[in-house]
Amino acid sequence: MATATERLAEALPGGGELAWRAPGRANLIGEHTDYNDGFVLPVALDLATYIAGSRHPGSLRLRSLDQAGEVVVDLTTGQGPDSGWGRYVAGVVKAMLDDGVELAGFDGIVASDIPIGSGLSSSAALEVAVASAIAIHPLEPLRQALICRRAENIYVGVQTGIMDQLASAAAKKDHALLIDCRDNTIDPVPMPSGLEILVVDSGASRDLGSSAYNERRKECELAAEAMGLGSLRDADLERLESARRDMPDGAYRRARHIVTENQRVLEAADALRRSDLEALGSLFERSYRSYADDFEASTPEIETLVSVAAATDGVVAARLTGGGWGGCTVNLVRGHQGGRAATGIAERYEAATGITARWWISSASGGVRPVATG
Ligand code: GLA
């Protein structure tokens, strides 16, 4: 299939006046820790959403080359679609109005290379791209991410943390981002040279809007409350054990995942800095087990994909990435072996499950930026 930029060039001959690129992300480690004031370590991907068009007074009018329907949003009220991809667009306009951002009308097209619903933040990339296109003055990355999270939390209704929007808005090329989600500070960690990022889509669909994500968030809050804490960031295993009987077993196990995962994120950032591939492998493995067993966010297909990858030459580390219940695995692969490893993984995955997996080898890309049009 043609890339998003090729399809855009065909749909907008001569290009629009203005265009931006907002990347998707793979989270290396730190799952569901963001809304618990913890640590995450995402990388922005080469897969991205593009928006291109021209200024148009008073309203935002968008068509997508990937999804049906034209979306029109009134820029003074934020009134627009309340279903489909348009609800993310209308949500961004409303959140920008709430924050007092000066808006400019825009008439354009969006096209994306990010698979939808695969856990690579296609919705955050769309939100960040739209916010870039309609802000009269460029937004500071953290403010842009907070506005886009608000769009998702308040207007779409999924209680996500800040990771996806912040990765898309603020990523640094060739770096992973160690984000402290308590104060949203970012510490860029250089990716070891020669290490390839391989993302494999299990092809088993996931839907963040489904209640599981919000339920997990509630369980985490319940566990923190039972310990008398504002968030799980301040918990340690000792405190959790002593409060074990004050909470349902589910909440206890979700909290155990969060507490141990925060520690693994910090260790993984250190291991990346030292290019300690063995340590990374072990941290990814423990993170995946905790995510699957304590957080119960894996699926049989993902279990197969992770174990097939772990037994593949060149693969240093493999785990489920993103919101959970299907979607993609993120794998770190020794230099230039990514293609061979991916083919091997896909073959064995298909033999075991009958599903043809898609995969991408990516560098760690930069955050949202204007791109040349035409
Ligand atoms: C989704 C959310 C993020 C984060 C991850 C899980 O991607 O948007 O905020 O919670 O799930 O780590």
Coordinates of C-alpha atoms and ligand atoms in Angstrom, one line a residue:
M1 CA 0.0 0.0 0.0
A2 CA 1.2 3.5 -0.8
T3 CA 2.5 5.5 2.2
A4 CA 0.5 8.3 3.8
T5 CA 2.7 10.9 2.2
E6 CA 2.3 9.4 -1.2
R7 CA -1.5 9.2 -0.8
L8 CA -1.6 12.8 0.4
A9 CA 0.5 14.0 -2.5
E10 CA -2.0 12.3 -4.9
A11 CA -5.1 13.7 -3.1
L12 CA -3.7 17.3 -2.8
P13 CA -1.8 17.9 -6.1
G14 CA 0.5 20.8 -5.6
G15 CA 0.2 20.3 -1.8
G16 CA -1.7 22.4 0.7
E17 CA -0.3 25.6 2.2
L18 CA 0.5 23.9 5.5
A19 CA 1.3 20.4 6.7
W20 CA 2.4 18.6 9.8
R21 CA 3.6 15.2 10.8
A22 CA 2.6 13.7 14.2
P23 CA 4.2 10.3 15.1
G24 CA 2.7 7.2 16.7
R25 CA 4.6 5.6 19.6
A26 CA 5.7 2.3 20.9
N27 CA 6.1 2.2 24.7
L28 CA 9.4 0.3 25.5
I29 CA 8.3 -0.2 29.1
G30 CA 6.1 1.3 31.8
E31 CA 2.5 0.1 31.1
H32 CA -0.4 1.8 32.9
T33 CA 2.0 3.6 35.1
D34 CA 1.4 7.0 33.6
Y35 CA -2.0 7.7 35.2
N36 CA -0.6 6.4 38.5
D37 CA 2.0 9.3 38.6
G38 CA 4.7 6.8 37.6
F39 CA 7.4 6.4 34.9
V40 CA 7.1 5.5 31.2
L41 CA 9.7 5.0 28.5
P42 CA 8.1 5.4 25.0
V43 CA 9.8 6.1 21.6
A44 CA 8.0 7.9 18.8
L45 CA 7.9 5.8 15.6
D46 CA 8.5 6.4 11.9
L47 CA 4.8 5.6 11.5
A48 CA 2.9 8.9 11.6
T49 CA -0.3 10.8 10.9
Y50 CA -0.1 13.7 8.4
I51 CA -2.4 16.7 8.1
A52 CA -2.2 19.0 5.1
G53 CA -4.4 21.8 3.9
S54 CA -5.1 25.6 3.9
R55 CA -6.5 28.2 6.2
H56 CA -10.3 28.6 6.0
P57 CA -12.1 31.1 8.2
G58 CA -14.4 30.0 11.0
S59 CA -14.4 26.3 10.8
L60 CA -12.3 23.1 10.6
R61 CA -13.2 20.9 7.7
L62 CA -11.3 17.6 7.4
R63 CA -11.4 14.5 5.2
S64 CA -9.5 11.3 6.0
L65 CA -7.8 9.1 3.4
D66 CA -8.2 6.2 5.8
Q67 CA -11.6 6.5 7.4
A68 CA -15.1 7.4 6.0
G69 CA -16.9 10.7 6.4
E70 CA -16.1 14.4 6.2
V71 CA -15.7 16.1 9.6
V72 CA -16.8 19.7 10.1
V73 CA -16.2 21.4 13.5
D74 CA -17.4 24.9 14.5
L75 CA -14.4 26.7 15.9
T76 CA -16.4 29.0 18.2
T77 CA -18.4 26.2 20.0
G78 CA -16.5 23.0 19.2
Q79 CA -19.7 21.5 17.9
G80 CA -19.0 18.6 15.6
P81 CA -19.3 14.8 15.3
D82 CA -19.8 12.7 18.5
S83 CA -18.9 9.4 16.9
G84 CA -16.2 7.9 14.7
W85 CA -12.8 9.6 14.1
G86 CA -14.6 13.0 14.1
R87 CA -15.2 12.8 17.8
Y88 CA -11.4 13.1 18.4
V89 CA -11.2 16.1 16.2
A90 CA -14.2 17.9 17.8
G91 CA -12.7 16.9 21.2
V92 CA -9.4 18.6 20.4
V93 CA -11.3 21.8 19.3
K94 CA -13.3 21.8 22.6
A95 CA -10.2 21.2 24.7
M96 CA -8.4 24.0 23.0
L97 CA -11.3 26.4 23.5
D98 CA -11.3 25.3 27.2
D99 CA -7.6 26.2 27.4
G100 CA -8.1 29.6 25.8
V101 CA -6.0 28.8 22.7
E102 CA -6.5 31.1 19.7
L103 CA -7.7 29.0 16.8
A104 CA -7.4 29.4 13.0
G105 CA -9.7 27.7 10.5
F106 CA -8.4 24.9 8.4
D107 CA -9.6 22.9 5.4
G108 CA -7.6 19.8 4.7
I109 CA -6.9 16.1 4.6
V110 CA -5.5 13.6 7.1
A111 CA -3.7 10.4 6.2
S112 CA -1.9 8.0 8.5
D113 CA 0.6 5.1 8.4
I114 CA -0.4 4.1 11.9
P115 CA -2.7 1.1 12.1
I116 CA -5.9 2.0 13.9
G117 CA -6.7 0.2 17.2
S118 CA -3.3 -1.6 17.3
G119 CA -1.9 0.1 20.4
L120 CA 0.4 2.5 18.6
S121 CA -1.4 5.7 19.5
S122 CA -3.2 6.5 16.3
S123 CA -5.7 8.6 18.2
A124 CA -3.1 10.6 20.1
A125 CA -1.3 11.3 16.7
L126 CA -4.5 12.5 15.2
E127 CA -5.2 14.7 18.2
V128 CA -1.7 16.2 18.1
A129 CA -1.8 16.7 14.3
V130 CA -5.2 18.5 14.5
A131 CA -4.0 20.7 17.4
S132 CA -1.0 21.8 15.4
A133 CA -3.1 22.6 12.4
I134 CA -5.5 24.9 14.1
A135 CA -3.3 26.7 16.7
I136 CA -2.6 30.3 15.5
H137 CA 0.7 30.2 17.5
P138 CA 2.6 27.0 17.9
L139 CA 1.9 25.3 21.2
E140 CA 4.5 24.4 23.7
P141 CA 4.8 20.5 23.6
L142 CA 3.6 19.8 27.2
R143 CA 0.7 22.2 26.9
Q144 CA -0.3 20.6 23.5
A145 CA -0.1 17.1 25.1
L146 CA -2.2 18.1 28.1
I147 CA -4.9 19.6 25.8
C148 CA -5.0 16.5 23.7
R149 CA -5.2 14.3 26.7
R150 CA -8.1 16.4 27.9
A151 CA -9.8 15.9 24.5
E152 CA -9.5 12.1 25.0
N153 CA -10.4 12.1 28.8
I154 CA -13.3 14.5 28.8
Y155 CA -14.7 14.5 25.3
V156 CA -14.0 10.9 24.1
G157 CA -14.4 9.4 27.6
V158 CA -11.2 7.2 27.9
Q159 CA -9.3 7.9 31.1
T160 CA -5.8 7.7 29.5
G161 CA -2.6 9.1 31.0
I162 CA -0.3 11.6 29.3
M163 CA 2.2 9.2 27.6
D164 CA 0.8 8.9 24.1
Q165 CA 0.1 12.6 23.6
L166 CA 3.4 13.7 25.2
A167 CA 5.4 11.2 23.1
S168 CA 3.8 12.5 19.9
A169 CA 4.2 16.1 20.8
A170 CA 7.7 16.1 22.4
A171 CA 9.7 13.1 21.2
K172 CA 13.4 13.6 20.4
K173 CA 14.9 11.8 17.4
D174 CA 17.1 8.8 18.2
H175 CA 16.0 8.9 21.8
A176 CA 13.5 7.2 24.1
L177 CA 11.7 9.5 26.5
L178 CA 11.9 8.8 30.2
I179 CA 8.8 10.6 31.4
D180 CA 8.1 11.2 35.1
C181 CA 4.3 11.4 34.9
R182 CA 4.1 13.0 38.4
D183 CA 5.4 16.3 37.1
N184 CA 5.6 15.5 33.3
T185 CA 9.3 16.1 33.1
I186 CA 11.1 14.4 30.2
D187 CA 14.6 13.0 30.3
P188 CA 15.6 11.9 26.7
V189 CA 17.6 8.6 26.8
P190 CA 19.8 7.9 23.7
M191 CA 18.9 4.7 21.9
P192 CA 22.0 2.4 21.6
S193 CA 23.3 2.6 18.0
G194 CA 22.7 -0.6 16.1
L195 CA 19.6 -1.6 18.0
E196 CA 16.5 -1.8 15.8
I197 CA 12.9 -1.3 17.0
L198 CA 10.7 -4.0 15.6
V199 CA 6.9 -3.6 16.1
V200 CA 4.7 -6.6 15.3
D201 CA 1.0 -6.3 15.1
S202 CA -0.8 -9.4 16.5
G203 CA -3.8 -8.7 14.3
A204 CA -6.0 -9.3 17.2
S205 CA -8.0 -6.2 17.6
R206 CA -8.3 -4.1 20.8
D207 CA -10.6 -1.2 21.7
L208 CA -9.4 1.2 24.4
G209 CA -13.0 2.6 24.5
S210 CA -14.0 -0.8 25.9
S211 CA -14.5 -0.6 29.6
A212 CA -11.4 -2.7 30.6
Y213 CA -9.0 0.3 30.5
N214 CA -11.2 2.5 32.7
E215 CA -11.8 -0.4 35.0
R216 CA -8.1 -1.0 35.6
R217 CA -7.7 2.6 36.3
K218 CA -10.4 2.4 39.0
E219 CA -8.8 -0.7 40.6
C220 CA -5.4 1.2 40.8
E221 CA -7.1 4.1 42.5
L222 CA -8.8 1.8 44.9
A223 CA -5.5 0.2 45.9
A224 CA -3.9 3.6 46.5
E225 CA -6.9 4.6 48.6
A226 CA -6.7 1.4 50.7
M227 CA -3.1 2.3 51.5
G228 CA -4.0 5.9 52.3
L229 CA -2.0 7.2 49.4
G230 CA -2.8 9.8 46.8
S231 CA -1.3 7.6 44.0
L232 CA 0.5 4.3 43.5
R233 CA 3.7 6.2 42.9
D234 CA 4.2 6.5 46.6
A235 CA 3.6 2.8 47.3
D236 CA 6.3 0.2 47.8
L237 CA 5.9 -3.6 48.0
E238 CA 6.1 -3.6 51.8
R239 CA 3.3 -1.2 52.2
L240 CA 1.3 -3.0 49.6
E241 CA 1.7 -6.3 51.4
S242 CA 0.6 -4.9 54.7
A243 CA -2.6 -3.5 53.2
R244 CA -3.3 -6.6 51.1
R245 CA -6.3 -7.6 53.2
D246 CA -7.8 -4.1 52.9
M247 CA -8.4 -4.4 49.2
P248 CA -9.9 -6.9 46.7
D249 CA -7.3 -9.3 45.2
G250 CA -7.7 -7.8 41.8
A251 CA -6.7 -4.3 43.0
Y252 CA -3.8 -5.8 44.9
R253 CA -2.4 -7.5 41.8
R254 CA -2.9 -4.4 39.6
A255 CA -1.0 -2.4 42.2
R256 CA 1.8 -5.0 42.4
H257 CA 2.2 -4.6 38.6
I258 CA 2.4 -0.8 38.9
V259 CA 4.9 -0.7 41.9
T260 CA 7.2 -3.3 40.3
E261 CA 6.9 -1.7 36.8
N262 CA 8.0 1.7 38.0
Q263 CA 11.2 0.2 39.2
R264 CA 11.7 -1.7 35.9
V265 CA 11.3 1.5 33.9
L266 CA 14.1 3.2 35.8
E267 CA 16.3 0.2 35.4
A268 CA 15.5 -0.1 31.7
A269 CA 16.5 3.6 31.2
D270 CA 19.8 2.9 32.9
A271 CA 20.3 -0.3 30.8
L272 CA 19.7 1.7 27.6
R273 CA 22.2 4.3 28.6
R274 CA 24.8 1.5 29.3
S275 CA 23.7 -0.5 26.1
D276 CA 23.2 -3.4 28.4
L277 CA 21.2 -5.6 26.1
E278 CA 21.0 -8.6 28.5
A279 CA 19.5 -6.4 31.3
L280 CA 17.0 -5.0 28.8
G281 CA 15.9 -8.5 27.8
S282 CA 15.3 -9.6 31.3
L283 CA 13.4 -6.4 32.2
F284 CA 11.1 -6.7 29.1
E285 CA 10.5 -10.3 30.1
R286 CA 9.6 -9.5 33.7
S287 CA 7.5 -6.5 32.6
Y288 CA 5.5 -8.7 30.2
R289 CA 4.9 -11.4 32.8
S290 CA 3.7 -8.8 35.3
Y291 CA 1.5 -7.2 32.6
A292 CA 0.0 -10.5 31.6
D293 CA -0.4 -12.2 35.1
D294 CA -0.9 -9.3 37.6
F295 CA -2.5 -6.7 35.3
E296 CA -4.3 -9.4 33.1
A297 CA -4.0 -7.3 30.0
S298 CA -2.6 -9.9 27.5
T299 CA -4.3 -12.3 25.1
P300 CA -3.4 -15.9 23.9
E301 CA -2.2 -14.4 20.5
I302 CA 0.1 -11.9 22.2
E303 CA 1.4 -14.7 24.5
T304 CA 2.4 -16.6 21.4
L305 CA 3.9 -13.6 19.7
V306 CA 6.1 -12.8 22.7
S307 CA 7.3 -16.4 23.1
V308 CA 8.0 -16.8 19.4
A309 CA 10.0 -13.6 19.4
A310 CA 12.0 -14.5 22.5
A311 CA 13.2 -17.7 20.7
T312 CA 14.2 -15.8 17.5
D313 CA 17.8 -15.0 16.6
G314 CA 18.8 -11.4 17.0
V315 CA 15.9 -10.5 19.3
V316 CA 17.2 -9.0 22.5
A317 CA 13.9 -8.1 24.2
A318 CA 10.1 -8.6 23.5
R319 CA 6.9 -7.5 25.2
L320 CA 3.4 -6.4 24.7
T321 CA 3.3 -2.6 24.2
G322 CA 0.5 0.0 24.8
G323 CA -2.9 -0.2 26.4
G324 CA -3.2 -4.0 26.3
W325 CA -5.7 -6.7 25.4
G326 CA -4.2 -7.3 21.9
G327 CA -2.4 -4.9 19.6
C328 CA 1.4 -5.0 19.1
T329 CA 4.5 -6.3 20.6
V330 CA 7.7 -4.1 20.7
N331 CA 11.0 -5.9 20.2
L332 CA 14.5 -4.7 20.3
V333 CA 16.7 -6.5 17.7
R334 CA 20.5 -6.5 17.3
G335 CA 21.8 -4.3 14.4
H336 CA 20.5 -5.2 10.9
Q337 CA 18.8 -8.4 11.9
G338 CA 15.3 -6.8 12.2
G339 CA 14.1 -7.9 8.8
R340 CA 15.2 -11.5 9.2
A341 CA 13.9 -11.7 12.7
A342 CA 10.5 -10.2 11.7
T343 CA 10.0 -12.7 8.9
G344 CA 10.8 -15.6 11.2
I345 CA 8.5 -14.3 13.9
A346 CA 5.7 -13.8 11.4
E347 CA 6.1 -17.2 9.9
R348 CA 6.0 -19.0 13.2
Y349 CA 3.2 -16.9 14.5
E350 CA 1.1 -17.6 11.5
A351 CA 1.8 -21.4 11.8
A352 CA 0.6 -21.3 15.5
T353 CA -2.4 -19.0 15.2
G354 CA -3.4 -18.8 11.5
I355 CA -3.0 -14.9 11.7
T356 CA -0.8 -13.0 9.3
A357 CA 1.1 -10.5 11.3
R358 CA 2.1 -7.1 9.9
W359 CA 5.4 -5.6 11.2
W360 CA 7.5 -2.5 10.9
I361 CA 11.2 -1.7 11.7
S362 CA 11.4 1.8 13.0
S363 CA 13.9 4.3 14.3
A364 CA 13.1 6.5 17.2
S365 CA 11.6 9.5 15.5
G366 CA 11.1 13.2 16.6
G367 CA 7.8 14.7 17.8
V368 CA 5.2 16.7 15.8
R369 CA 6.7 19.1 13.3
P370 CA 5.7 21.1 10.2
V371 CA 6.6 19.3 7.0
A372 CA 7.0 20.6 3.4
T373 CA 3.9 20.3 1.2
G374 CA 3.6 19.5 -2.4
Ligands
GLA1 C1 -2.8 3.8 26.5 C2 -3.0 5.1 27.1 C3 -1.7 5.6 27.9 C4 -1.2 4.5 28.8 C5 -1.1 3.1 28.0 C6 -0.8 2.0 28.9 O1 -1.9 3.9 25.4 O2 -3.3 6.1 26.2 O3 -1.9 6.8 28.6 O4 -1.9 4.4 29.9 O5 -2.4 2.8 27.4 O6 0.6 2.1 29.3

